[in-house]
């Protein structure tokens, strides 16, 4: 059973940066495609970014393209999300997710989830 634990959330002013990390344990991390999703109050969970199991392919939601970067370190069993030029609309709980199948931007396709970390961006 894979366990995912996010860290790095917090509060920042608009225009600032944060780096989220997700540590995996209990599985073969290098075999999983990983992703970040987010959910703001009163809204559906939204795809943010995904990365292939070898890290060779990355995918981004339209709202974060050019500002966020997803990366992974299979030797350390971690996936990260560097968030730059943050906006108030980026405020949400951010979740790390993993799946053994191909990349997807549908949250229901992911088998493994972290508990989430809060990101708050003030104007």
C-alpha positions as a Markdown table, in Angstrom:
| # | Residue | x | y | z |
|---|---|---|---|---|
| 1 | Unk | 0.0 | 0.0 | 0.0 |
| 2 | Unk | 1.5 | 3.3 | -1.1 |
| 3 | Unk | 1.4 | 6.2 | 1.4 |
| 4 | Unk | 1.9 | 9.8 | 0.3 |
| 5 | Unk | 2.6 | 12.7 | 2.6 |
| 6 | Unk | 2.7 | 16.3 | 1.3 |
| 7 | Unk | 4.6 | 19.2 | 2.8 |
| 8 | Unk | 5.5 | 22.7 | 2.0 |
| 9 | Unk | 2.2 | 24.5 | 2.0 |
| 10 | Unk | 1.7 | 27.8 | 3.7 |
| 11 | Unk | 0.7 | 31.4 | 3.2 |
| 12 | Unk | 2.3 | 33.8 | 0.7 |
| 13 | Unk | 1.5 | 37.1 | -1.0 |
| 14 | Unk | 0.5 | 37.3 | -4.6 |
| 15 | Unk | 3.6 | 37.1 | -6.9 |
| 16 | Unk | 5.4 | 34.9 | -4.4 |
| 17 | Unk | 6.6 | 31.3 | -4.6 |
| 18 | Unk | 6.1 | 28.0 | -2.8 |
| 19 | Unk | 7.5 | 24.6 | -3.3 |
| 20 | Unk | 5.4 | 21.6 | -2.4 |
| 21 | Unk | 6.9 | 18.1 | -1.8 |
| 22 | Unk | 5.3 | 14.7 | -1.6 |
| 23 | Unk | 7.1 | 11.8 | 0.0 |
| 24 | Unk | 6.1 | 8.3 | -1.0 |
| 25 | Unk | 6.5 | 5.1 | 1.0 |
| 26 | Unk | 5.3 | 1.5 | 0.9 |
| 27 | Unk | 5.5 | 0.9 | -2.8 |
| 28 | Unk | 7.6 | 1.0 | -5.9 |
| 29 | Unk | 7.5 | 4.8 | -6.5 |
| 30 | Unk | 9.4 | 4.7 | -9.7 |
| 31 | Unk | 6.6 | 2.7 | -11.3 |
| 32 | Unk | 3.9 | 5.3 | -10.6 |
| 33 | Unk | 2.8 | 8.2 | -12.6 |
| 34 | Unk | 2.4 | 11.1 | -10.2 |
| 35 | Unk | 0.2 | 14.2 | -10.2 |
| 36 | Unk | -0.9 | 17.2 | -8.2 |
| 37 | Unk | -4.5 | 18.2 | -7.8 |
| 38 | Unk | -6.0 | 21.0 | -5.9 |
| 39 | Unk | -9.4 | 21.9 | -4.4 |
| 40 | Unk | -10.6 | 25.3 | -3.4 |
| 41 | Unk | -13.6 | 25.8 | -1.0 |
| 42 | Unk | -16.9 | 25.1 | -2.8 |
| 43 | Unk | -15.2 | 23.9 | -6.0 |
| 44 | Unk | -14.4 | 20.6 | -7.6 |
| 45 | Unk | -11.0 | 19.1 | -7.4 |
| 46 | Unk | -8.8 | 20.4 | -10.2 |
| 47 | Unk | -5.9 | 18.9 | -12.1 |
| 48 | Unk | -2.7 | 20.9 | -11.6 |
| 49 | Unk | 0.2 | 18.8 | -13.0 |
| 50 | Unk | 1.4 | 15.3 | -13.7 |
| 51 | Unk | 4.7 | 13.6 | -14.4 |
| 52 | Unk | 5.5 | 10.3 | -16.0 |
| 53 | Unk | 7.1 | 7.5 | -14.0 |
| 54 | Unk | 10.6 | 8.3 | -15.5 |
| 55 | Unk | 10.1 | 12.0 | -15.3 |
| 56 | Unk | 10.4 | 12.4 | -19.1 |
| 57 | Unk | 6.9 | 13.7 | -19.7 |
| 58 | Unk | 5.1 | 16.5 | -17.8 |
| 59 | Unk | 1.6 | 17.8 | -18.1 |
| 60 | Unk | 0.0 | 20.9 | -16.8 |
| 61 | Unk | -3.5 | 22.4 | -16.3 |
| 62 | Unk | -4.1 | 25.5 | -18.3 |
| 63 | Unk | -4.4 | 27.7 | -15.3 |
| 64 | Unk | -0.8 | 26.9 | -14.1 |
| 65 | Unk | 1.1 | 26.6 | -17.3 |
| 66 | Unk | 4.2 | 28.7 | -17.3 |
| 67 | Unk | 4.1 | 29.3 | -13.6 |
| 68 | Unk | 4.3 | 25.8 | -12.0 |
| 69 | Unk | 6.8 | 23.1 | -12.5 |
| 70 | Unk | 6.5 | 19.4 | -11.5 |
| 71 | Unk | 9.5 | 17.2 | -10.9 |
| 72 | Unk | 10.4 | 13.9 | -9.3 |
| 73 | Unk | 13.4 | 12.2 | -7.7 |
| 74 | Unk | 12.9 | 8.4 | -7.9 |
| 75 | Unk | 16.0 | 7.9 | -5.8 |
| 76 | Unk | 14.4 | 9.8 | -3.0 |
| 77 | Unk | 10.8 | 8.7 | -3.7 |
| 78 | Unk | 9.6 | 12.3 | -3.9 |
| 79 | Unk | 7.6 | 14.5 | -6.3 |
| 80 | Unk | 7.7 | 18.2 | -6.1 |
| 81 | Unk | 5.7 | 21.2 | -7.3 |
| 82 | Unk | 7.5 | 24.5 | -7.7 |
| 83 | Unk | 4.9 | 27.3 | -7.8 |
| 84 | Unk | 5.9 | 30.7 | -9.0 |
| 85 | Unk | 4.0 | 33.9 | -9.6 |
| 86 | Unk | 1.3 | 32.8 | -7.3 |
| 87 | Unk | -2.2 | 34.3 | -7.6 |
| 88 | Unk | -5.0 | 34.5 | -5.1 |
| 89 | Unk | -7.0 | 32.0 | -7.2 |
| 90 | Unk | -4.3 | 29.4 | -6.6 |
| 91 | Unk | -5.5 | 29.2 | -3.0 |
| 92 | Unk | -6.6 | 25.7 | -2.3 |
| 93 | Unk | -5.7 | 22.4 | -0.6 |
| 94 | Unk | -3.1 | 20.7 | -2.8 |
| 95 | Unk | -3.1 | 16.9 | -3.1 |
| 96 | Unk | -0.4 | 14.5 | -4.3 |
| 97 | Unk | -1.7 | 11.5 | -6.2 |
| 98 | Unk | -0.3 | 8.4 | -7.8 |
| 99 | Unk | -1.4 | 5.7 | -10.2 |
| 100 | Unk | 0.1 | 2.7 | -11.8 |
| 101 | Unk | -1.6 | 3.3 | -15.1 |
| 102 | Unk | -0.8 | 6.0 | -17.8 |
| 103 | Unk | -1.0 | 9.7 | -17.2 |
| 104 | Unk | -4.5 | 11.1 | -16.6 |
| 105 | Unk | -6.0 | 14.4 | -15.5 |
| 106 | Unk | -9.0 | 12.7 | -14.0 |
| 107 | Unk | -8.7 | 12.5 | -10.3 |
| 108 | Unk | -10.9 | 9.3 | -10.1 |
| 109 | Unk | -8.2 | 7.4 | -12.0 |
| 110 | Unk | -5.6 | 7.8 | -9.2 |
| 111 | Unk | -5.4 | 5.1 | -6.6 |
| 112 | Unk | -3.2 | 6.7 | -4.0 |
| 113 | Unk | -3.7 | 10.1 | -2.3 |
| 114 | Unk | -2.0 | 12.2 | 0.3 |
| 115 | Unk | -3.8 | 14.1 | 3.0 |
| 116 | Unk | -3.4 | 17.5 | 1.3 |
| 117 | Unk | -1.5 | 20.7 | 2.2 |
| 118 | Unk | -3.1 | 24.1 | 2.4 |
| 119 | Unk | -1.8 | 26.9 | 0.1 |
| 120 | Unk | -3.1 | 30.4 | 0.7 |
| 121 | Unk | -2.2 | 33.3 | -1.5 |
| 122 | Unk | -3.2 | 36.8 | -0.4 |
| 123 | Unk | -3.6 | 39.8 | -2.6 |
